């Protein structure tokens, strides 16, 4: 994912004259957090003057050269004890700055789980149970992070509020809509959502009764005003907080378009994000393809992006991209011969698997039946799309890519 590589994005961000002036006139402290944190920090060290000190919190270090920066590994997608240690260290780090210093935050998706600070007397087990229930119920990232922000001492603007100095956040977005308050649960920006919004998420998904009593007690106390809300717009504690999005899904689509054109394809970008339940989104996507075939010449490449959800009812393994492609494969039957569809996470990780996603064509279901595999409906019932594509050798396995701008879908039409 060269077009959304941390090196390219950080290098471009440092051309911002406002940021350049800020880091030239103030002592800089660096905090990088999220899946792309290590390569983002590495890129900062190569493109800018060394910070006074720094802390890097992520899910894997990879080959990043962090030099003297402190490295902490947290959990994902479920936070763990290391996430809590990292979150507390990040809060202490922010609190250590003087009012004439600058905290640069390099933020990417995955920060919500990698950096955790349970609110009040909540335990990490409480947070784990809550996130697990929300993910299994098919919560989208906005709903998930609305709840997270109201159970946290660091999310929802609280990190910036803890800092007496200025904060500058450079964010790589994996969120459809690029809402600053949702990316990484918005630790450095004000949050307009409320405890009432968090309660509505729980009720809509039907998971409130599944949560620990301690979590429900915090939400109820928040509704009564007995627990302080997240940091709201206009709060003077975040008046000196600056935020910039430096990369997202549209850059990834533009890169895919450029690559496809070099291979001789005529490219159609579908800007409307691919969201919602993965199975239904795939069926809708294929129907859109039918109506789009006349809009572009052949051979054609159709590029889209977004982030779907999966409601987990079975005990198999897979991810939203794999489930999306399996659903698309069932809808491609009868399409022109040779039509191929792929969907993959730009971070190289799809659910709790070693795959980034999967690829299918108009004959995938036929090949599966010829190979004696169960029907697609059986795999859907078990949420076991991984084993369907593994049997066909149609998984996309890239390993972690060191970036994270959501999911990308590519359709090739000969």
CSV table of C-alpha atoms in Angstrom, one decimal:
chain,number,residue,atom,x,y,z
A,1,UNK,CA,0.0,0.0,0.0
A,2,UNK,CA,2.7,2.5,-1.1
A,3,UNK,CA,0.2,5.4,-1.7
A,4,UNK,CA,-0.9,5.2,1.9
A,5,UNK,CA,2.4,4.2,3.4
A,6,UNK,CA,3.3,6.0,6.7
A,7,UNK,CA,6.5,7.3,5.1
A,8,UNK,CA,4.6,9.0,2.3
A,9,UNK,CA,1.8,10.3,4.5
A,10,UNK,CA,4.1,11.6,7.3
A,11,UNK,CA,6.4,13.2,4.8
A,12,UNK,CA,3.5,15.0,3.1
A,13,UNK,CA,2.0,16.1,6.4
A,14,UNK,CA,5.2,17.8,7.5
A,15,UNK,CA,4.9,20.1,4.5
A,16,UNK,CA,2.0,21.8,6.4
A,17,UNK,CA,3.5,25.2,7.2
A,18,UNK,CA,1.4,25.5,10.4
A,19,UNK,CA,2.8,22.2,11.7
A,20,UNK,CA,6.3,23.1,10.6
A,21,UNK,CA,6.2,26.4,12.6
A,22,UNK,CA,4.7,24.6,15.6
A,23,UNK,CA,7.4,21.9,15.9
A,24,UNK,CA,10.2,24.5,15.1
A,25,UNK,CA,9.3,26.7,18.1
A,26,UNK,CA,8.3,24.3,20.8
A,27,UNK,CA,9.9,21.2,22.3
A,28,UNK,CA,8.1,18.2,20.7
A,29,UNK,CA,7.1,15.0,22.5
A,30,UNK,CA,5.9,12.2,20.2
A,31,UNK,CA,3.1,9.7,20.9
A,32,UNK,CA,2.2,7.2,18.2
A,33,UNK,CA,-0.7,4.8,18.7
A,34,UNK,CA,-2.6,2.3,16.6
A,35,UNK,CA,-1.8,-0.4,14.1
A,36,UNK,CA,0.4,1.9,12.0
A,37,UNK,CA,2.1,3.5,15.0
A,38,UNK,CA,5.6,2.0,14.7
A,39,UNK,CA,6.1,2.8,11.0
A,40,UNK,CA,4.5,6.3,11.5
A,41,UNK,CA,6.9,6.9,14.3
A,42,UNK,CA,9.8,5.6,12.2
A,43,UNK,CA,8.7,7.9,9.4
A,44,UNK,CA,8.6,10.9,11.7
A,45,UNK,CA,12.1,10.2,12.9
A,46,UNK,CA,13.3,10.1,9.3
A,47,UNK,CA,11.5,13.3,8.2
A,48,UNK,CA,11.6,15.5,11.2
A,49,UNK,CA,14.0,16.6,14.0
A,50,UNK,CA,14.1,14.0,16.9
A,51,UNK,CA,11.5,14.7,19.6
A,52,UNK,CA,12.4,15.4,23.1
A,53,UNK,CA,11.0,11.9,24.0
A,54,UNK,CA,8.5,9.5,22.6
A,55,UNK,CA,6.1,6.6,23.3
A,56,UNK,CA,4.9,4.2,20.6
A,57,UNK,CA,1.8,2.0,21.3
A,58,UNK,CA,0.7,-0.6,18.7
A,59,UNK,CA,-0.3,-4.1,17.9
A,60,UNK,CA,3.0,-5.2,16.4
A,61,UNK,CA,6.4,-3.5,16.0
A,62,UNK,CA,7.5,-5.1,12.7
A,63,UNK,CA,10.8,-3.7,11.3
A,64,UNK,CA,10.3,-0.1,12.4
A,65,UNK,CA,13.4,1.7,13.7
A,66,UNK,CA,12.2,3.4,16.8
A,67,UNK,CA,15.6,4.4,18.1
A,68,UNK,CA,15.2,5.7,21.7
A,69,UNK,CA,11.4,5.8,21.6
A,70,UNK,CA,9.6,3.6,24.1
A,71,UNK,CA,7.7,0.7,22.6
A,72,UNK,CA,4.5,-0.8,24.2
A,73,UNK,CA,2.4,-3.5,22.6
A,74,UNK,CA,-1.3,-3.6,23.3
A,75,UNK,CA,-4.1,-6.0,22.3
A,76,UNK,CA,-6.5,-5.9,19.3
A,77,UNK,CA,-9.4,-6.1,18.7
A,78,UNK,CA,-9.9,-6.8,22.3
A,79,UNK,CA,-7.9,-4.7,24.8
A,80,UNK,CA,-5.7,-6.5,27.3
A,81,UNK,CA,-3.7,-5.8,30.5
A,82,UNK,CA,-0.8,-4.4,28.3
A,83,UNK,CA,-3.3,-2.0,26.7
A,84,UNK,CA,-4.2,-0.7,30.1
A,85,UNK,CA,-0.5,-0.3,31.1
A,86,UNK,CA,0.1,1.5,27.8
A,87,UNK,CA,-3.0,3.8,28.3
A,88,UNK,CA,-1.9,4.8,31.8
A,89,UNK,CA,1.6,5.5,30.5
A,90,UNK,CA,0.2,7.6,27.7
A,91,UNK,CA,-1.9,9.7,30.1
A,92,UNK,CA,1.1,10.2,32.4
A,93,UNK,CA,3.1,11.2,29.3
A,94,UNK,CA,0.6,13.8,28.3
A,95,UNK,CA,0.4,15.2,31.9
A,96,UNK,CA,4.1,15.6,32.0
A,97,UNK,CA,4.2,18.3,29.3
A,98,UNK,CA,4.5,22.0,30.2
A,99,UNK,CA,2.2,24.6,28.6
A,100,UNK,CA,5.0,25.7,26.2
A,101,UNK,CA,5.5,22.2,24.9
A,102,UNK,CA,3.8,20.3,22.0
A,103,UNK,CA,2.5,16.7,22.0
A,104,UNK,CA,2.4,15.3,18.5
A,105,UNK,CA,0.0,12.3,18.3
A,106,UNK,CA,0.4,10.0,15.3
A,107,UNK,CA,-3.0,8.2,15.3
A,108,UNK,CA,-4.2,5.2,13.3
A,109,UNK,CA,-7.0,2.6,13.5
A,110,UNK,CA,-6.5,0.0,16.3
A,111,UNK,CA,-5.7,2.7,18.9
A,112,UNK,CA,-9.0,2.1,20.7
A,113,UNK,CA,-7.9,-1.4,21.7
A,114,UNK,CA,-4.1,-0.9,21.9
A,115,UNK,CA,-4.4,2.0,24.4
A,116,UNK,CA,-7.0,1.6,27.1
A,117,UNK,CA,-7.8,3.3,30.4
A,118,UNK,CA,-11.0,1.9,32.0
A,119,UNK,CA,-13.0,4.7,33.6
A,120,UNK,CA,-13.3,4.7,37.4
A,121,UNK,CA,-13.4,1.3,39.0
A,122,UNK,CA,-14.0,-0.6,35.7
A,123,UNK,CA,-11.6,-3.5,35.1
A,124,UNK,CA,-10.0,-4.6,31.9
A,125,UNK,CA,-12.3,-7.7,32.1
A,126,UNK,CA,-15.3,-5.3,32.0
A,127,UNK,CA,-14.0,-3.6,28.9
A,128,UNK,CA,-13.2,-7.0,27.3
A,129,UNK,CA,-16.6,-8.3,27.9
A,130,UNK,CA,-18.2,-5.2,26.5
A,131,UNK,CA,-16.1,-5.0,23.3
A,132,UNK,CA,-16.6,-8.8,22.7
A,133,UNK,CA,-20.4,-8.4,23.0
A,134,UNK,CA,-20.5,-5.4,20.7
A,135,UNK,CA,-18.4,-7.0,18.0
A,136,UNK,CA,-20.4,-10.3,18.1
A,137,UNK,CA,-23.6,-8.2,17.7
A,138,UNK,CA,-22.3,-6.6,14.6
A,139,UNK,CA,-21.6,-3.1,16.0
A,140,UNK,CA,-20.2,-0.7,13.4
A,141,UNK,CA,-17.1,1.4,14.4
A,142,UNK,CA,-19.1,4.5,15.3
A,143,UNK,CA,-21.4,2.6,17.7
A,144,UNK,CA,-18.5,0.6,19.1
A,145,UNK,CA,-16.4,3.7,19.8
A,146,UNK,CA,-19.4,5.6,21.2
A,147,UNK,CA,-19.6,3.1,24.0
A,148,UNK,CA,-15.9,2.8,24.4
A,149,UNK,CA,-15.5,6.6,24.8
A,150,UNK,CA,-18.0,6.5,27.8
A,151,UNK,CA,-16.1,3.8,29.6
A,152,UNK,CA,-12.7,5.3,29.2
A,153,UNK,CA,-10.4,7.8,31.0
A,154,UNK,CA,-8.4,8.5,27.8
A,155,UNK,CA,-10.8,8.4,24.8
A,156,UNK,CA,-13.3,11.1,23.8
A,157,UNK,CA,-10.8,14.0,24.1
A,158,UNK,CA,-9.5,13.1,27.5
A,159,UNK,CA,-5.9,12.6,26.4
A,160,UNK,CA,-5.7,16.1,25.0
A,161,UNK,CA,-7.5,17.4,28.1
A,162,UNK,CA,-4.7,15.9,30.2
A,163,UNK,CA,-2.0,17.8,28.3
A,164,UNK,CA,-1.2,21.4,29.4
A,165,UNK,CA,0.7,22.0,26.1
A,166,UNK,CA,-0.6,22.0,22.6
A,167,UNK,CA,-1.5,18.8,20.8
A,168,UNK,CA,-1.2,18.1,17.1
A,169,UNK,CA,-2.8,14.9,15.9
A,170,UNK,CA,-1.9,13.5,12.5
A,171,UNK,CA,-4.5,10.7,11.8
A,172,UNK,CA,-4.6,7.9,9.2
A,173,UNK,CA,-8.3,7.2,8.9
A,174,UNK,CA,-9.9,3.7,8.8
A,175,UNK,CA,-13.3,5.1,9.4
A,176,UNK,CA,-15.9,5.7,6.8
A,177,UNK,CA,-16.7,9.4,6.9
A,178,UNK,CA,-13.4,10.2,8.5
A,179,UNK,CA,-15.0,11.5,11.8
A,180,UNK,CA,-12.1,12.7,14.0
A,181,UNK,CA,-14.2,11.7,17.1
A,182,UNK,CA,-14.4,8.1,15.9
A,183,UNK,CA,-10.9,7.4,14.6
A,184,UNK,CA,-9.1,5.7,17.5
A,185,UNK,CA,-12.1,6.8,19.7
A,186,UNK,CA,-10.9,10.5,19.3
A,187,UNK,CA,-8.4,10.8,22.3
A,188,UNK,CA,-7.4,14.3,21.3
A,189,UNK,CA,-10.7,15.9,19.9
A,190,UNK,CA,-13.9,16.9,21.6
A,191,UNK,CA,-16.7,14.4,21.5
A,192,UNK,CA,-20.4,15.3,20.8
A,193,UNK,CA,-21.7,11.9,21.7
A,194,UNK,CA,-23.3,11.3,25.2
A,195,UNK,CA,-24.0,8.5,27.7
A,196,UNK,CA,-27.5,8.5,26.2
A,197,UNK,CA,-26.0,7.7,22.8
A,198,UNK,CA,-24.0,4.9,24.3
A,199,UNK,CA,-27.1,3.5,25.9
A,200,UNK,CA,-29.0,3.7,22.6
A,201,UNK,CA,-26.2,1.7,20.9
A,202,UNK,CA,-26.5,-1.0,23.6
A,203,UNK,CA,-30.3,-1.2,23.3
A,204,UNK,CA,-30.3,-1.2,19.5
A,205,UNK,CA,-27.9,-4.1,19.4
A,206,UNK,CA,-29.7,-5.9,22.2
A,207,UNK,CA,-26.5,-6.4,24.3
A,208,UNK,CA,-27.2,-4.3,27.4
A,209,UNK,CA,-28.2,-7.3,29.4
A,210,UNK,CA,-25.1,-9.2,28.4
A,211,UNK,CA,-22.7,-6.6,29.9
A,212,UNK,CA,-21.2,-6.8,33.4
A,213,UNK,CA,-23.1,-5.1,36.1
A,214,UNK,CA,-20.3,-2.6,36.7
A,215,UNK,CA,-20.5,-1.4,33.1
A,216,UNK,CA,-24.2,-1.0,33.2
A,217,UNK,CA,-23.8,0.9,36.5
A,218,UNK,CA,-21.4,3.4,34.9
A,219,UNK,CA,-23.7,4.0,31.9
A,220,UNK,CA,-26.7,4.5,34.3
A,221,UNK,CA,-24.6,6.9,36.5
A,222,UNK,CA,-23.6,8.8,33.4
A,223,UNK,CA,-27.3,9.2,32.4
A,224,UNK,CA,-28.0,10.7,35.8
A,225,UNK,CA,-25.0,13.1,35.5
A,226,UNK,CA,-23.1,11.3,38.3
A,227,UNK,CA,-20.2,10.5,36.0
A,228,UNK,CA,-18.5,13.2,34.0
A,229,UNK,CA,-19.2,13.2,30.2
A,230,UNK,CA,-16.5,12.9,27.6
A,231,UNK,CA,-14.9,16.2,26.6
A,232,UNK,CA,-17.4,18.3,24.7
A,233,UNK,CA,-17.0,20.9,21.9
A,234,UNK,CA,-16.1,24.2,23.3
A,235,UNK,CA,-14.3,22.8,26.3
A,236,UNK,CA,-11.2,25.0,27.0
A,237,UNK,CA,-9.1,22.0,27.8
A,238,UNK,CA,-9.0,21.1,24.1
A,239,UNK,CA,-8.8,24.7,22.8
A,240,UNK,CA,-5.1,24.2,21.8
A,241,UNK,CA,-5.7,20.9,20.1
A,242,UNK,CA,-5.1,20.7,16.3
A,243,UNK,CA,-6.1,17.7,14.2
A,244,UNK,CA,-5.3,16.7,10.6
A,245,UNK,CA,-6.3,13.7,8.6
A,246,UNK,CA,-3.3,12.7,6.5
A,247,UNK,CA,-4.6,9.6,4.7
A,248,UNK,CA,-7.7,7.5,4.2
A,249,UNK,CA,-9.7,5.2,1.9
A,250,UNK,CA,-9.8,7.6,-1.1
A,251,UNK,CA,-6.0,7.7,-1.3
A,252,UNK,CA,-6.1,3.9,-1.4
A,253,UNK,CA,-8.7,3.8,-4.2
A,254,UNK,CA,-6.7,6.3,-6.2
A,255,UNK,CA,-3.6,4.1,-5.9
A,256,UNK,CA,-5.6,1.1,-7.0
A,257,UNK,CA,-6.9,3.1,-10.0
A,258,UNK,CA,-3.4,4.1,-11.0
A,259,UNK,CA,-2.2,0.5,-10.8
A,260,UNK,CA,-5.1,-0.9,-12.8
A,261,UNK,CA,-4.7,1.7,-15.5
A,262,UNK,CA,-1.1,0.8,-15.9
A,263,UNK,CA,-2.3,-2.8,-16.6
A,264,UNK,CA,-4.7,-1.6,-19.3
A,265,UNK,CA,-7.9,-1.6,-17.4
A,266,UNK,CA,-10.6,1.1,-17.7
A,267,UNK,CA,-11.4,2.1,-14.1
A,268,UNK,CA,-14.6,3.1,-12.4
A,269,UNK,CA,-14.3,4.4,-8.9
A,270,UNK,CA,-17.4,3.8,-6.8
A,271,UNK,CA,-17.1,6.6,-4.1
A,272,UNK,CA,-20.1,5.6,-2.1
A,273,UNK,CA,-18.7,3.6,0.8
A,274,UNK,CA,-19.4,-0.1,1.2
A,275,UNK,CA,-21.0,-0.4,4.6
A,276,UNK,CA,-23.5,-2.4,6.6
A,277,UNK,CA,-23.9,-6.1,7.0
A,278,UNK,CA,-21.2,-7.9,4.9
A,279,UNK,CA,-23.6,-10.4,3.3
A,280,UNK,CA,-26.2,-7.8,2.3
A,281,UNK,CA,-23.6,-5.3,1.3
A,282,UNK,CA,-22.0,-7.8,-1.1
A,283,UNK,CA,-25.4,-8.6,-2.7
A,284,UNK,CA,-26.1,-4.9,-3.2
A,285,UNK,CA,-22.6,-4.4,-4.6
A,286,UNK,CA,-23.0,-7.0,-7.2
A,287,UNK,CA,-26.4,-5.5,-8.2
A,288,UNK,CA,-24.7,-2.2,-8.6
A,289,UNK,CA,-22.1,-3.8,-10.8
A,290,UNK,CA,-24.8,-5.1,-13.1
A,291,UNK,CA,-26.0,-1.5,-13.7
A,292,UNK,CA,-22.5,-0.2,-13.9
A,293,UNK,CA,-21.2,-2.5,-16.7
A,294,UNK,CA,-22.4,0.0,-19.3
A,295,UNK,CA,-20.6,2.9,-17.7
A,296,UNK,CA,-17.0,1.8,-18.5
A,297,UNK,CA,-15.3,0.0,-21.4
A,298,UNK,CA,-13.6,-3.3,-21.3
A,299,UNK,CA,-11.5,-4.6,-19.7
A,300,UNK,CA,-12.9,-2.9,-16.7
A,301,UNK,CA,-11.8,-2.5,-13.1
A,302,UNK,CA,-14.3,-1.3,-10.5
A,303,UNK,CA,-12.8,0.0,-7.2
A,304,UNK,CA,-14.6,0.7,-4.0
A,305,UNK,CA,-13.9,0.9,-0.3
A,306,UNK,CA,-15.5,1.0,3.1
A,307,UNK,CA,-16.0,-1.2,6.2
A,308,UNK,CA,-18.8,-3.7,6.7
A,309,UNK,CA,-19.9,-5.6,9.8
A,310,UNK,CA,-20.6,-9.2,10.6
A,311,UNK,CA,-23.1,-10.5,13.2
A,312,UNK,CA,-21.4,-13.6,14.7
A,313,UNK,CA,-23.8,-16.5,15.3
A,314,UNK,CA,-21.5,-19.5,14.6
A,315,UNK,CA,-18.1,-20.7,15.9
A,316,UNK,CA,-16.1,-20.7,12.7
A,317,UNK,CA,-13.4,-18.2,11.7
A,318,UNK,CA,-13.4,-15.5,9.1
A,319,UNK,CA,-13.6,-11.8,8.7
A,320,UNK,CA,-15.8,-9.2,7.2
A,321,UNK,CA,-13.9,-9.2,3.9
A,322,UNK,CA,-14.0,-13.0,3.6
A,323,UNK,CA,-17.7,-13.0,4.4
A,324,UNK,CA,-18.3,-10.2,1.9
A,325,UNK,CA,-16.6,-12.1,-0.9
A,326,UNK,CA,-18.4,-15.4,-0.1
A,327,UNK,CA,-21.7,-13.6,-0.4
A,328,UNK,CA,-20.6,-11.9,-3.6
A,329,UNK,CA,-19.6,-15.3,-5.0
A,330,UNK,CA,-23.1,-16.6,-4.6
A,331,UNK,CA,-24.4,-13.5,-6.5
A,332,UNK,CA,-21.9,-13.7,-9.3
A,333,UNK,CA,-23.5,-16.9,-10.7
A,334,UNK,CA,-24.7,-16.0,-14.2
A,335,UNK,CA,-22.4,-13.0,-14.5
A,336,UNK,CA,-20.2,-12.7,-17.6
A,337,UNK,CA,-17.5,-15.3,-17.6
A,338,UNK,CA,-14.3,-14.3,-15.9
A,339,UNK,CA,-15.7,-11.6,-13.5
A,340,UNK,CA,-13.5,-11.6,-10.4
A,341,UNK,CA,-14.0,-9.8,-7.1
A,342,UNK,CA,-11.7,-9.3,-4.2
A,343,UNK,CA,-12.1,-7.5,-0.8
A,344,UNK,CA,-9.2,-7.0,1.6
A,345,UNK,CA,-8.3,-5.0,4.7
A,346,UNK,CA,-5.6,-2.5,3.9
A,347,UNK,CA,-3.9,-3.4,7.2
A,348,UNK,CA,-3.4,-7.0,6.0
A,349,UNK,CA,-5.7,-8.4,8.7
A,350,UNK,CA,-9.2,-9.6,8.4
A,351,UNK,CA,-10.8,-10.7,11.6
A,352,UNK,CA,-9.0,-13.2,13.8
A,353,UNK,CA,-7.2,-14.8,10.8
A,354,UNK,CA,-3.9,-14.6,8.9
A,355,UNK,CA,-5.7,-13.4,5.8
A,356,UNK,CA,-6.3,-9.9,4.6
A,357,UNK,CA,-9.4,-11.0,2.7
A,358,UNK,CA,-10.4,-13.2,-0.2
A,359,UNK,CA,-11.0,-13.4,-4.0
A,360,UNK,CA,-13.7,-15.1,-5.9
A,361,UNK,CA,-15.1,-15.3,-9.5
A,362,UNK,CA,-18.3,-16.4,-11.2
A,363,UNK,CA,-17.2,-20.1,-10.9
A,364,UNK,CA,-16.1,-20.2,-7.2
A,365,UNK,CA,-19.4,-21.8,-6.0
A,366,UNK,CA,-19.2,-24.3,-8.9
A,367,UNK,CA,-15.6,-25.2,-8.1
A,368,UNK,CA,-16.5,-25.6,-4.4
A,369,UNK,CA,-19.3,-28.0,-5.2
A,370,UNK,CA,-17.0,-29.9,-7.6
A,371,UNK,CA,-14.5,-30.2,-4.8
A,372,UNK,CA,-17.1,-31.7,-2.4
A,373,UNK,CA,-17.3,-28.6,-0.1
A,374,UNK,CA,-20.5,-27.9,1.9
A,375,UNK,CA,-22.9,-25.3,0.5
A,376,UNK,CA,-22.1,-21.6,1.1
A,377,UNK,CA,-25.1,-21.5,3.4
A,378,UNK,CA,-23.3,-23.9,5.8
A,379,UNK,CA,-20.3,-21.6,5.9
A,380,UNK,CA,-22.5,-18.6,6.6
A,381,UNK,CA,-24.3,-20.4,9.4
A,382,UNK,CA,-20.9,-21.1,11.1
A,383,UNK,CA,-19.3,-17.7,10.2
A,384,UNK,CA,-16.6,-19.9,8.7
A,385,UNK,CA,-15.7,-18.1,5.4
A,386,UNK,CA,-12.0,-18.6,6.1
A,387,UNK,CA,-12.2,-22.4,5.6
A,388,UNK,CA,-14.2,-22.0,2.4
A,389,UNK,CA,-11.6,-19.9,0.7
A,390,UNK,CA,-8.7,-21.8,2.3
A,391,UNK,CA,-10.0,-25.0,0.6
A,392,UNK,CA,-10.1,-23.2,-2.8
A,393,UNK,CA,-6.7,-21.5,-2.2
A,394,UNK,CA,-8.4,-18.2,-2.7
A,395,UNK,CA,-7.4,-16.4,0.5
A,396,UNK,CA,-5.5,-13.1,0.2
A,397,UNK,CA,-2.5,-13.3,2.6
A,398,UNK,CA,-0.2,-10.3,2.8
A,399,UNK,CA,0.8,-10.2,6.4
A,400,UNK,CA,0.6,-6.8,8.3
A,401,UNK,CA,1.0,-3.9,5.8
A,402,UNK,CA,1.9,-1.2,8.4
A,403,UNK,CA,-1.0,1.0,7.3
A,404,UNK,CA,-4.7,1.0,7.9
A,405,UNK,CA,-7.3,2.9,5.8
A,406,UNK,CA,-10.2,0.4,5.9
A,407,UNK,CA,-11.2,-2.2,3.3
A,408,UNK,CA,-10.8,-2.0,-0.5
A,409,UNK,CA,-12.9,-4.0,-3.0
A,410,UNK,CA,-11.7,-4.6,-6.6
A,411,UNK,CA,-13.8,-6.1,-9.4
A,412,UNK,CA,-12.2,-7.1,-12.7
A,413,UNK,CA,-14.4,-7.6,-15.8
A,414,UNK,CA,-12.7,-8.9,-18.9
